């Protein structure tokens, strides 16, 4: 005789009782006279002595009612017609199954059916579990989690640590029958699977209904006049309104499940007919919009839809719906229904055979289905009369590519800050290994993380050292404005380096891409970056060469977003024009308009970099370089050998 | 616990401030709520001290007031086909913050400007900060129900200055510890 087991098998709710509990009564003991109950009131017939708190707490008489409370397993086997649809719904909405708890192992036991215990009311399951636990609990108490008997097999789950103890029992004889115990990764059957078998039959019937109603040439699923369908009627589908709606939902779900991908589905079912179904509100068939959202043609003719409000549940659904038939519905007598419907469905071109919108209008309407990104404007440089920012970026990026040590020495001082943040989210382009150890992404690190201090580089020397460790880069030429988005403006209230008062600062934000060659990791490719500079007046104490300004803050943000269009707001058409390599390009013919102050600054920079006199520096800039700093330096390098000694300031 | 140096206190304070700011700001944006209240423009102390309006530059275009920026955001949320307000979701993927003035005193109460109240100066030591914050993330235009929504990357750069209402009144109920003096936005 067996005590009541309740739905212990496979309810999934009974927590694995703690095999940790070795204190208390300790050791192995025989079955207690009064089975203890777990929190659910289920009888916990196998908890080891001195089990965990959970089992112990509920040791009262609560469990006695469990047999009635759960209704036993008998109920799930009753296949009354009224439950078929419900069951099927459970089946189709069940979603992916097979997740097992990661710390649990699933074991399969064979041989039970030959044992003498099969005569027990529960087929001998309970006594088998008791047997296994007793035998397995040699060094520590082993507790079985879930269990279920399925045909010739008994499935159990145990904690992974305990699995070897149970597996050790492989070959033991139980009630006259030898047991085979194996570990498995298969999904443990669930009590619901027994329902699913009933559902499977229903599903097959419905699939047959669908097959008969599908027209592969027209890609049409004809769900018209469902009430006269002999199979559906025989299944009791129309016994109530409620059941008819559920049956429809299941039909649509099964239809959509015939396709593996959304694209296949879109291709496979392009048209649906729901004609002659006595519909008075699309709410009754609403699921069509969620299961088959991409259909192009929909026939709702000969129903009882009498106003727009009866279709409004589908408003702004069916984005690709091109053709809609409503003849034979009272709604067609309403004056404005066409005008209103085209506002609801962006692709709709044909209502009741009448053309209501052109393909061009459809394209326009589809574009407006999403919120609209703000327009993009070119670089916005408001850096004052001296064009400090323009010159700074012209000098900065080529020098960052070619001579970082010098760059740090010239523009950074002891109080400059630099940091990098890598936004390594998708990793679809270059890997991030080189950068991640420096990445000061405060958002990800957390503001209390000491790394936010360690990864902040302060002072020109530290910054220069850190730059040495970064892969070499090549930024695009400033000649190519489409490759850069630079925004810049002045702002007040920086600390004045002379001590008191405020100084004006300059904020420069640069968005662009650079080529990278990481020789240590052997990686080459492009990265997208944002670089934010704060420039402020130089300290009088800074060693020469003193620029009038210094970098107070330099934040480099790297990410792997590749913009769909060129950021400068160029028309996408421009991408189709074959790109002439910039290096071979003839410099633009039109002269660059620069004011004298800017020219003087450029001349100063060229003087600093080349050691040439002001005169020669100007010649160099105004020639083919056309006042482009980068080109000027290049032509200097090319012509260097040919220059007379007088071209240089320190000519010997 | 080891004590941290003054600079470390300032670095941590700036990180906390940037976190509080970005948490609030992008939640507002995603929820479709206005953000104009966090710019210096509407703050009485900054107005009284004649601070220029916040410099706001959106995708390369200067926007005169924070309210205009709010209006642009509303325009961006509009689904033209349905004339309904859609969801524009801002997701922060990273931010970095640098202190660019460790002893910011503009528009501060007189005792801070003149540094006469030693206690106050000490208490506000890691709060008188001017900071630059660079935020990176993604913007998604609309929900999944209408097919794949367009997506962009955004980069936002803010210059933040102390909200003296918060600094000087520890029991101040408002949440804005810092105000925006400059804002540069690009999404592409």
GROMACS .gro file of N, CA and C in nm, chain A residues 315-317 319-320 342-346 357 365-380 382 417-421 423 425 440-448 452-453 456 485-487 489-495 502 507 509 511-512 528-530 532 534 552-555 557 559 561 563 567, chain B residues 8 10-12 14-16 19 22-23 51-52 55-62 69 72-73 75-82 84 86-88 92-102 104-106 130 132-136 141-143 145-153 155 157 159 182-188:
model
  459
  315UNK      N    1  -0.655   4.893  -3.658
  315UNK     CA    2  -0.598   5.019  -3.705
  315UNK      C    3  -0.446   5.016  -3.689
  316UNK      N    4  -0.374   5.056  -3.796
  316UNK     CA    5  -0.228   5.063  -3.797
  316UNK      C    6  -0.162   4.926  -3.781
  317UNK      N    7  -0.236   4.820  -3.799
  317UNK     CA    8  -0.178   4.686  -3.812
  317UNK      C    9  -0.165   4.660  -3.961
  319UNK      N   10   0.078   4.633  -4.191
  319UNK     CA   11   0.153   4.737  -4.259
  319UNK      C   12   0.160   4.717  -4.410
  320UNK      N   13   0.154   4.590  -4.455
  320UNK     CA   14   0.171   4.564  -4.599
  320UNK      C   15   0.039   4.533  -4.670
  342UNK      N   16  -0.776   5.434  -4.552
  342UNK     CA   17  -0.640   5.450  -4.605
  342UNK      C   18  -0.549   5.519  -4.502
  343UNK      N   19  -0.610   5.587  -4.407
  343UNK     CA   20  -0.528   5.644  -4.299
  343UNK      C   21  -0.482   5.536  -4.201
  344UNK      N   22  -0.551   5.424  -4.202
  344UNK     CA   23  -0.519   5.320  -4.105
  344UNK      C   24  -0.415   5.221  -4.156
  345UNK      N   25  -0.416   5.201  -4.289
  345UNK     CA   26  -0.327   5.098  -4.346
  345UNK      C   27  -0.237   5.163  -4.452
  346UNK      N   28  -0.109   5.178  -4.423
  346UNK     CA   29  -0.022   5.258  -4.510
  346UNK      C   30  -0.006   5.202  -4.651
  357UNK      N   31  -0.515   5.455  -5.380
  357UNK     CA   32  -0.389   5.524  -5.353
  357UNK      C   33  -0.284   5.474  -5.451
  365UNK      N   34   0.375   5.696  -4.732
  365UNK     CA   35   0.304   5.659  -4.609
  365UNK      C   36   0.387   5.563  -4.524
  366UNK      N   37   0.454   5.468  -4.591
  366UNK     CA   38   0.534   5.370  -4.517
  366UNK      C   39   0.650   5.436  -4.444
  367UNK      N   40   0.707   5.538  -4.509
  367UNK     CA   41   0.818   5.610  -4.446
  367UNK      C   42   0.773   5.673  -4.316
  368UNK      N   43   0.648   5.714  -4.312
  368UNK     CA   44   0.595   5.783  -4.194
  368UNK      C   45   0.543   5.691  -4.087
  369UNK      N   46   0.576   5.563  -4.095
  369UNK     CA   47   0.527   5.468  -3.995
  369UNK      C   48   0.608   5.471  -3.866
  370UNK      N   49   0.724   5.534  -3.871
  370UNK     CA   50   0.810   5.540  -3.752
  370UNK      C   51   0.835   5.685  -3.715
  371UNK      N   52   0.873   5.708  -3.591
  371UNK     CA   53   0.920   5.842  -3.558
  371UNK      C   54   1.037   5.879  -3.649
  372UNK      N   55   1.052   6.007  -3.676
  372UNK     CA   56   1.148   6.048  -3.778
  372UNK      C   57   1.275   6.104  -3.714
  373UNK      N   58   1.391   6.047  -3.748
  373UNK     CA   59   1.516   6.105  -3.697
  373UNK      C   60   1.532   6.251  -3.738
  374UNK      N   61   1.596   6.329  -3.654
  374UNK     CA   62   1.616   6.470  -3.683
  374UNK      C   63   1.712   6.487  -3.800
  375UNK      N   64   1.694   6.595  -3.877
  375UNK     CA   65   1.782   6.616  -3.992
  375UNK      C   66   1.927   6.638  -3.948
  376UNK      N   67   2.017   6.608  -4.038
  376UNK     CA   68   2.160   6.617  -4.011
  376UNK      C   69   2.220   6.738  -4.083
  377UNK      N   70   2.294   6.819  -4.011
  377UNK     CA   71   2.359   6.935  -4.072
  377UNK      C   72   2.510   6.916  -4.067
  378UNK      N   73   2.584   6.984  -4.157
  378UNK     CA   74   2.730   6.968  -4.156
  378UNK      C   75   2.793   7.026  -4.029
  379UNK      N   76   2.924   7.018  -4.024
  379UNK     CA   77   2.999   7.067  -3.909
  379UNK      C   78   2.959   7.209  -3.872
  380UNK      N   79   2.959   7.237  -3.743
  380UNK     CA   80   2.922   7.369  -3.694
  380UNK      C   81   3.038   7.424  -3.611
  382UNK      N   82   3.194   7.725  -3.440
  382UNK     CA   83   3.182   7.863  -3.389
  382UNK      C   84   3.296   7.882  -3.291
  417UNK      N   85   4.369   6.610  -1.871
  417UNK     CA   86   4.310   6.478  -1.847
  417UNK      C   87   4.282   6.410  -1.980
  418UNK      N   88   4.308   6.280  -1.982
  418UNK     CA   89   4.272   6.202  -2.101
  418UNK      C   90   4.214   6.068  -2.058
  419UNK      N   91   4.113   6.023  -2.128
  419UNK     CA   92   4.064   5.886  -2.108
  419UNK      C   93   3.994   5.837  -2.233
  420UNK      N   94   3.985   5.704  -2.238
  420UNK     CA   95   3.921   5.637  -2.351
  420UNK      C   96   3.800   5.563  -2.298
  421UNK      N   97   3.691   5.565  -2.370
  421UNK     CA   98   3.586   5.468  -2.338
  421UNK      C   99   3.552   5.388  -2.463
  423UNK      N  100   3.292   5.146  -2.641
  423UNK     CA  101   3.153   5.101  -2.635
  423UNK      C  102   3.149   4.969  -2.712
  425UNK      N  103   2.971   4.696  -2.773
  425UNK     CA  104   2.844   4.625  -2.756
  425UNK      C  105   2.822   4.514  -2.857
  440UNK      N  106   3.749   5.367  -1.984
  440UNK     CA  107   3.690   5.434  -1.867
  440UNK      C  108   3.544   5.466  -1.901
  441UNK      N  109   3.468   5.359  -1.918
  441UNK     CA  110   3.325   5.375  -1.940
  441UNK      C  111   3.260   5.372  -1.801
  442UNK      N  112   3.240   5.492  -1.746
  442UNK     CA  113   3.192   5.502  -1.608
  442UNK      C  114   3.055   5.436  -1.595
  443UNK      N  115   2.978   5.442  -1.703
  443UNK     CA  116   2.845   5.381  -1.703
  443UNK      C  117   2.856   5.231  -1.675
  444UNK      N  118   2.952   5.166  -1.741
  444UNK     CA  119   2.968   5.021  -1.723
  444UNK      C  120   3.048   4.989  -1.597
  445UNK      N  121   3.152   5.067  -1.570
  445UNK     CA  122   3.239   5.037  -1.456
  445UNK      C  123   3.168   5.060  -1.322
  446UNK      N  124   3.086   5.163  -1.320
  446UNK     CA  125   3.027   5.206  -1.193
  446UNK      C  126   3.114   5.317  -1.136
  447UNK      N  127   3.051   5.422  -1.086
  447UNK     CA  128   3.126   5.541  -1.045
  447UNK      C  129   3.211   5.517  -0.920
  448UNK      N  130   3.184   5.409  -0.844
  448UNK     CA  131   3.263   5.383  -0.725
  448UNK      C  132   3.380   5.291  -0.753
  452UNK      N  133   3.789   5.381  -1.229
  452UNK     CA  134   3.759   5.513  -1.285
  452UNK      C  135   3.870   5.612  -1.251
  453UNK      N  136   3.945   5.583  -1.144
  453UNK     CA  137   4.060   5.667  -1.111
  453UNK      C  138   4.184   5.618  -1.188
  456UNK      N  139   4.209   5.705  -1.563
  456UNK     CA  140   4.211   5.847  -1.598
  456UNK      C  141   4.357   5.887  -1.607
  485UNK      N  142   3.250   6.524  -3.871
  485UNK     CA  143   3.145   6.610  -3.818
  485UNK      C  144   3.207   6.678  -3.696
  486UNK      N  145   3.232   6.806  -3.708
  486UNK     CA  146   3.300   6.877  -3.600
  486UNK      C  147   3.209   6.990  -3.551
  487UNK      N  148   3.177   6.987  -3.424
  487UNK     CA  149   3.098   7.095  -3.365
  487UNK      C  150   3.183   7.163  -3.258
  489UNK      N  151   3.218   7.533  -2.998
  489UNK     CA  152   3.179   7.666  -2.954
  489UNK      C  153   3.257   7.704  -2.829
  490UNK      N  154   3.255   7.834  -2.800
  490UNK     CA  155   3.324   7.880  -2.681
  490UNK      C  156   3.225   7.878  -2.564
  491UNK      N  157   3.279   7.873  -2.444
  491UNK     CA  158   3.192   7.880  -2.326
  491UNK      C  159   3.269   7.949  -2.213
  492UNK      N  160   3.196   8.009  -2.121
  492UNK     CA  161   3.263   8.087  -2.017
  492UNK      C  162   3.294   8.005  -1.890
  493UNK      N  163   3.369   8.068  -1.799
  493UNK     CA  164   3.382   8.022  -1.661
  493UNK      C  165   3.477   7.906  -1.635
  494UNK      N  166   3.576   7.890  -1.721
  494UNK     CA  167   3.686   7.801  -1.682
  494UNK      C  168   3.770   7.877  -1.580
  495UNK      N  169   3.846   7.803  -1.503
  495UNK     CA  170   3.937   7.870  -1.411
  495UNK      C  171   4.046   7.940  -1.492
  502UNK      N  172   3.778   8.427  -1.433
  502UNK     CA  173   3.732   8.321  -1.522
  502UNK      C  174   3.797   8.334  -1.659
  507UNK      N  175   3.496   7.422  -2.654
  507UNK     CA  176   3.454   7.281  -2.656
  507UNK      C  177   3.451   7.234  -2.801
  509UNK      N  178   3.383   6.897  -3.039
  509UNK     CA  179   3.339   6.758  -3.048
  509UNK      C  180   3.360   6.709  -3.190
  511UNK      N  181   3.328   6.391  -3.455
  511UNK     CA  182   3.277   6.257  -3.486
  511UNK      C  183   3.337   6.215  -3.620
  512UNK      N  184   3.390   6.095  -3.625
  512UNK     CA  185   3.448   6.049  -3.751
  512UNK      C  186   3.494   5.905  -3.741
  528UNK      N  187   3.491   5.382  -3.548
  528UNK     CA  188   3.417   5.507  -3.542
  528UNK      C  189   3.444   5.569  -3.406
  529UNK      N  190   3.464   5.699  -3.405
  529UNK     CA  191   3.500   5.762  -3.278
  529UNK      C  192   3.427   5.895  -3.257
  530UNK      N  193   3.419   5.932  -3.131
  530UNK     CA  194   3.381   6.067  -3.092
  530UNK      C  195   3.494   6.116  -3.003
  532UNK      N  196   3.610   6.441  -2.766
  532UNK     CA  197   3.569   6.568  -2.706
  532UNK      C  198   3.691   6.636  -2.645
  534UNK      N  199   3.834   6.987  -2.446
  534UNK     CA  200   3.814   7.117  -2.383
  534UNK      C  201   3.949   7.188  -2.391
  552UNK      N  202   4.272   7.086  -2.185
  552UNK     CA  203   4.238   7.059  -2.045
  552UNK      C  204   4.180   6.920  -2.032
  553UNK      N  205   4.099   6.884  -2.129
  553UNK     CA  206   4.033   6.753  -2.123
  553UNK      C  207   4.024   6.695  -2.264
  554UNK      N  208   4.050   6.566  -2.274
  554UNK     CA  209   4.047   6.495  -2.402
  554UNK      C  210   3.979   6.360  -2.375
  555UNK      N  211   3.859   6.344  -2.427
  555UNK     CA  212   3.784   6.219  -2.407
  555UNK      C  213   3.766   6.151  -2.541
  557UNK      N  214   3.597   5.847  -2.735
  557UNK     CA  215   3.494   5.743  -2.728
  557UNK      C  216   3.502   5.660  -2.855
  559UNK      N  217   3.342   5.337  -3.074
  559UNK     CA  218   3.229   5.243  -3.083
  559UNK      C  219   3.232   5.181  -3.221
  561UNK      N  220   2.963   5.144  -3.430
  561UNK     CA  221   2.847   5.178  -3.511
  561UNK      C  222   2.894   5.226  -3.648
  563UNK      N  223   2.757   5.415  -3.955
  563UNK     CA  224   2.639   5.487  -4.001
  563UNK      C  225   2.593   5.438  -4.137
  567UNK      N  226   2.785   6.071  -4.260
  567UNK     CA  227   2.728   6.159  -4.158
  567UNK      C  228   2.706   6.302  -4.203
  660UNK      N  229   4.063   6.205  -0.568
  660UNK     CA  230   3.979   6.087  -0.587
  660UNK      C  231   3.836   6.116  -0.545
  662UNK      N  232   3.694   6.399  -0.570
  662UNK     CA  233   3.637   6.479  -0.678
  662UNK      C  234   3.601   6.392  -0.798
  663UNK      N  235   3.689   6.297  -0.830
  663UNK     CA  236   3.663   6.208  -0.944
  663UNK      C  237   3.536   6.127  -0.917
  664UNK      N  238   3.527   6.075  -0.795
  664UNK     CA  239   3.409   5.994  -0.764
  664UNK      C  240   3.283   6.079  -0.765
  666UNK      N  241   3.229   6.340  -0.939
  666UNK     CA  242   3.190   6.372  -1.076
  666UNK      C  243   3.122   6.252  -1.141
  667UNK      N  244   3.170   6.131  -1.110
  667UNK     CA  245   3.107   6.011  -1.165
  667UNK      C  246   2.965   5.996  -1.115
  668UNK      N  247   2.945   6.023  -0.986
  668UNK     CA  248   2.811   6.012  -0.929
  668UNK      C  249   2.717   6.115  -0.992
  671UNK      N  250   2.632   6.014  -1.341
  671UNK     CA  251   2.536   5.903  -1.337
  671UNK      C  252   2.395   5.954  -1.310
  674UNK      N  253   2.269   6.150  -1.622
  674UNK     CA  254   2.233   6.071  -1.741
  674UNK      C  255   2.112   5.982  -1.711
  675UNK      N  256   2.105   5.926  -1.590
  675UNK     CA  257   1.989   5.845  -1.555
  675UNK      C  258   1.860   5.924  -1.574
  703UNK      N  259   2.446   8.476  -1.660
  703UNK     CA  260   2.510   8.367  -1.735
  703UNK      C  261   2.444   8.362  -1.873
  704UNK      N  262   2.523   8.348  -1.980
  704UNK     CA  263   2.460   8.338  -2.113
  704UNK      C  264   2.372   8.212  -2.120
  707UNK      N  265   2.446   7.683  -2.450
  707UNK     CA  266   2.475   7.666  -2.592
  707UNK      C  267   2.426   7.527  -2.632
  708UNK      N  268   2.325   7.522  -2.716
  708UNK     CA  269   2.267   7.393  -2.756
  708UNK      C  270   2.285   7.376  -2.906
  709UNK      N  271   2.354   7.272  -2.946
  709UNK     CA  272   2.380   7.249  -3.088
  709UNK      C  273   2.336   7.106  -3.122
  710UNK      N  274   2.231   7.096  -3.202
  710UNK     CA  275   2.170   6.967  -3.231
  710UNK      C  276   2.198   6.928  -3.376
  711UNK      N  277   2.270   6.821  -3.396
  711UNK     CA  278   2.305   6.775  -3.531
  711UNK      C  279   2.363   6.887  -3.616
  712UNK      N  280   2.437   6.975  -3.554
  712UNK     CA  281   2.503   7.082  -3.628
  712UNK      C  282   2.422   7.209  -3.638
  713UNK      N  283   2.305   7.212  -3.576
  713UNK     CA  284   2.223   7.332  -3.584
  713UNK      C  285   2.204   7.391  -3.445
  714UNK      N  286   2.226   7.521  -3.433
  714UNK     CA  287   2.213   7.585  -3.303
  714UNK      C  288   2.065   7.600  -3.269
  721UNK      N  289   1.450   7.276  -2.800
  721UNK     CA  290   1.502   7.138  -2.805
  721UNK      C  291   1.391   7.040  -2.767
  724UNK      N  292   1.180   7.005  -3.064
  724UNK     CA  293   1.243   6.919  -3.166
  724UNK      C  294   1.226   6.771  -3.130
  725UNK      N  295   1.239   6.743  -3.001
  725UNK     CA  296   1.222   6.604  -2.957
  725UNK      C  297   1.078   6.558  -2.980
  727UNK      N  298   0.886   6.670  -3.216
  727UNK     CA  299   0.878   6.653  -3.361
  727UNK      C  300   0.936   6.517  -3.400
  728UNK      N  301   1.044   6.481  -3.333
  728UNK     CA  302   1.110   6.355  -3.364
  728UNK      C  303   1.021   6.236  -3.326
  729UNK      N  304   0.939   6.251  -3.222
  729UNK     CA  305   0.855   6.140  -3.175
  729UNK      C  306   0.735   6.117  -3.266
  730UNK      N  307   0.703   6.217  -3.347
  730UNK     CA  308   0.580   6.208  -3.425
  730UNK      C  309   0.588   6.099  -3.532
  731UNK      N  310   0.486   6.014  -3.536
  731UNK     CA  311   0.470   5.919  -3.646
  731UNK      C  312   0.380   5.987  -3.746
  732UNK      N  313   0.437   6.029  -3.858
  732UNK     CA  314   0.360   6.115  -3.948
  732UNK      C  315   0.237   6.044  -4.004
  733UNK      N  316   0.249   5.914  -4.028
  733UNK     CA  317   0.135   5.844  -4.090
  733UNK      C  318   0.012   5.845  -4.001
  734UNK      N  319   0.036   5.820  -3.873
  734UNK     CA  320  -0.079   5.810  -3.784
  734UNK      C  321  -0.105   5.940  -3.710
  736UNK      N  322   0.037   6.022  -3.457
  736UNK     CA  323   0.042   5.989  -3.315
  736UNK      C  324   0.184   6.003  -3.264
  738UNK      N  325   0.499   5.857  -3.117
  738UNK     CA  326   0.564   5.727  -3.107
  738UNK      C  327   0.670   5.727  -2.999
  739UNK      N  328   0.734   5.614  -2.983
  739UNK     CA  329   0.836   5.605  -2.880
  739UNK      C  330   0.974   5.618  -2.943
  740UNK      N  331   1.052   5.708  -2.890
  740UNK     CA  332   1.192   5.719  -2.932
  740UNK      C  333   1.276   5.683  -2.811
  744UNK      N  334   2.163   5.445  -2.307
  744UNK     CA  335   2.301   5.484  -2.281
  744UNK      C  336   2.389   5.358  -2.279
  745UNK      N  337   2.495   5.361  -2.358
  745UNK     CA  338   2.587   5.247  -2.358
  745UNK      C  339   2.718   5.282  -2.288
  746UNK      N  340   2.741   5.409  -2.272
  746UNK     CA  341   2.861   5.449  -2.200
  746UNK      C  342   2.864   5.598  -2.175
  747UNK      N  343   2.930   5.637  -2.067
  747UNK     CA  344   2.961   5.780  -2.052
  747UNK      C  345   3.094   5.793  -1.980
  748UNK      N  346   3.157   5.907  -2.003
  748UNK     CA  347   3.284   5.938  -1.938
  748UNK      C  348   3.272   6.082  -1.892
  749UNK      N  349   3.340   6.115  -1.783
  749UNK     CA  350   3.325   6.251  -1.730
  749UNK      C  351   3.461   6.302  -1.683
  750UNK      N  352   3.492   6.426  -1.718
  750UNK     CA  353   3.615   6.491  -1.672
  750UNK      C  354   3.577   6.620  -1.598
  751UNK      N  355   3.648   6.647  -1.491
  751UNK     CA  356   3.629   6.773  -1.421
  751UNK      C  357   3.717   6.876  -1.491
  752UNK      N  358   3.660   6.988  -1.533
  752UNK     CA  359   3.740   7.086  -1.607
  752UNK      C  360   3.760   7.215  -1.527
  753UNK      N  361   3.691   7.225  -1.415
  753UNK     CA  362   3.718   7.335  -1.322
  753UNK      C  363   3.680   7.284  -1.183
  754UNK      N  364   3.783   7.264  -1.099
  754UNK     CA  365   3.759   7.199  -0.969
  754UNK      C  366   3.703   7.296  -0.866
  756UNK      N  367   3.463   7.578  -0.917
  756UNK     CA  368   3.371   7.663  -0.992
  756UNK      C  369   3.291   7.747  -0.895
  757UNK      N  370   3.291   7.879  -0.917
  757UNK     CA  371   3.218   7.962  -0.820
  757UNK      C  372   3.120   8.058  -0.885
  758UNK      N  373   3.107   8.050  -1.017
  758UNK     CA  374   3.019   8.145  -1.084
  758UNK      C  375   2.875   8.131  -1.034
  782UNK      N  376   3.293   7.196  -1.240
  782UNK     CA  377   3.247   7.211  -1.377
  782UNK      C  378   3.297   7.088  -1.450
  784UNK      N  379   3.277   6.801  -1.798
  784UNK     CA  380   3.233   6.769  -1.934
  784UNK      C  381   3.200   6.619  -1.936
  785UNK      N  382   3.083   6.588  -1.987
  785UNK     CA  383   3.036   6.450  -1.991
  785UNK      C  384   3.014   6.411  -2.137
  786UNK      N  385   3.075   6.301  -2.180
  786UNK     CA  386   3.050   6.249  -2.315
  786UNK      C  387   2.968   6.121  -2.301
  787UNK      N  388   2.851   6.121  -2.362
  787UNK     CA  389   2.761   6.005  -2.353
  787UNK      C  390   2.752   5.940  -2.491
  788UNK      N  391   2.753   5.807  -2.495
  788UNK     CA  392   2.734   5.736  -2.622
  788UNK      C  393   2.624   5.635  -2.602
  793UNK      N  394   1.388   5.430  -3.314
  793UNK     CA  395   1.271   5.509  -3.353
  793UNK      C  396   1.151   5.419  -3.371
  794UNK      N  397   1.074   5.402  -3.265
  794UNK     CA  398   0.951   5.325  -3.274
  794UNK      C  399   0.967   5.185  -3.221
  795UNK      N  400   0.853   5.119  -3.206
  795UNK     CA  401   0.853   4.985  -3.148
  795UNK      C  402   0.863   4.877  -3.254
  797UNK      N  403   0.650   4.648  -3.326
  797UNK     CA  404   0.525   4.601  -3.388
  797UNK      C  405   0.512   4.648  -3.533
  798UNK      N  406   0.587   4.749  -3.571
  798UNK     CA  407   0.575   4.800  -3.709
  798UNK      C  408   0.698   4.759  -3.791
  799UNK      N  409   0.745   4.639  -3.775
  799UNK     CA  410   0.863   4.597  -3.848
  799UNK      C  411   0.987   4.649  -3.778
  800UNK      N  412   1.102   4.638  -3.845
  800UNK     CA  413   1.227   4.679  -3.781
  800UNK      C  414   1.235   4.831  -3.774
  801UNK      N  415   1.241   4.888  -3.654
  801UNK     CA  416   1.246   5.034  -3.645
  801UNK      C  417   1.385   5.086  -3.681
  802UNK      N  418   1.392   5.206  -3.737
  802UNK     CA  419   1.523   5.265  -3.766
  802UNK      C  420   1.601   5.285  -3.635
  803UNK      N  421   1.730   5.278  -3.645
  803UNK     CA  422   1.815   5.292  -3.526
  803UNK      C  423   1.934   5.380  -3.561
  804UNK      N  424   1.976   5.461  -3.466
  804UNK     CA  425   2.093   5.545  -3.486
  804UNK      C  426   2.185   5.535  -3.365
  805UNK      N  427   2.309   5.581  -3.386
  805UNK     CA  428   2.400   5.597  -3.274
  805UNK      C  429   2.394   5.744  -3.234
  807UNK      N  430   2.575   6.063  -2.993
  807UNK     CA  431   2.678   6.108  -2.901
  807UNK      C  432   2.636   6.243  -2.846
  809UNK      N  433   2.737   6.556  -2.572
  809UNK     CA  434   2.841   6.614  -2.488
  809UNK      C  435   2.779   6.728  -2.407
  811UNK      N  436   2.835   7.019  -2.090
  811UNK     CA  437   2.914   7.085  -1.987
  811UNK      C  438   2.816   7.111  -1.871
  834UNK      N  439   2.614   7.369  -2.159
  834UNK     CA  440   2.641   7.349  -2.302
  834UNK      C  441   2.602   7.207  -2.339
  835UNK      N  442   2.546   7.193  -2.459
  835UNK     CA  443   2.497   7.062  -2.502
  835UNK      C  444   2.521   7.047  -2.652
  836UNK      N  445   2.598   6.946  -2.690
  836UNK     CA  446   2.625   6.918  -2.832
  836UNK      C  447   2.577   6.777  -2.863
  837UNK      N  448   2.484   6.768  -2.955
  837UNK     CA  449   2.421   6.638  -2.985
  837UNK      C  450   2.446   6.602  -3.131
  838UNK      N  451   2.479   6.475  -3.153
  838UNK     CA  452   2.483   6.421  -3.289
  838UNK      C  453   2.424   6.282  -3.288
  839UNK      N  454   2.336   6.255  -3.380
  839UNK     CA  455   2.287   6.118  -3.397
  839UNK      C  456   2.300   6.083  -3.544
  840UNK      N  457   2.361   5.967  -3.572
  840UNK     CA  458   2.379   5.928  -3.713
  840UNK      C  459   2.378   5.779  -3.728
   0.00000   0.00000   0.00000
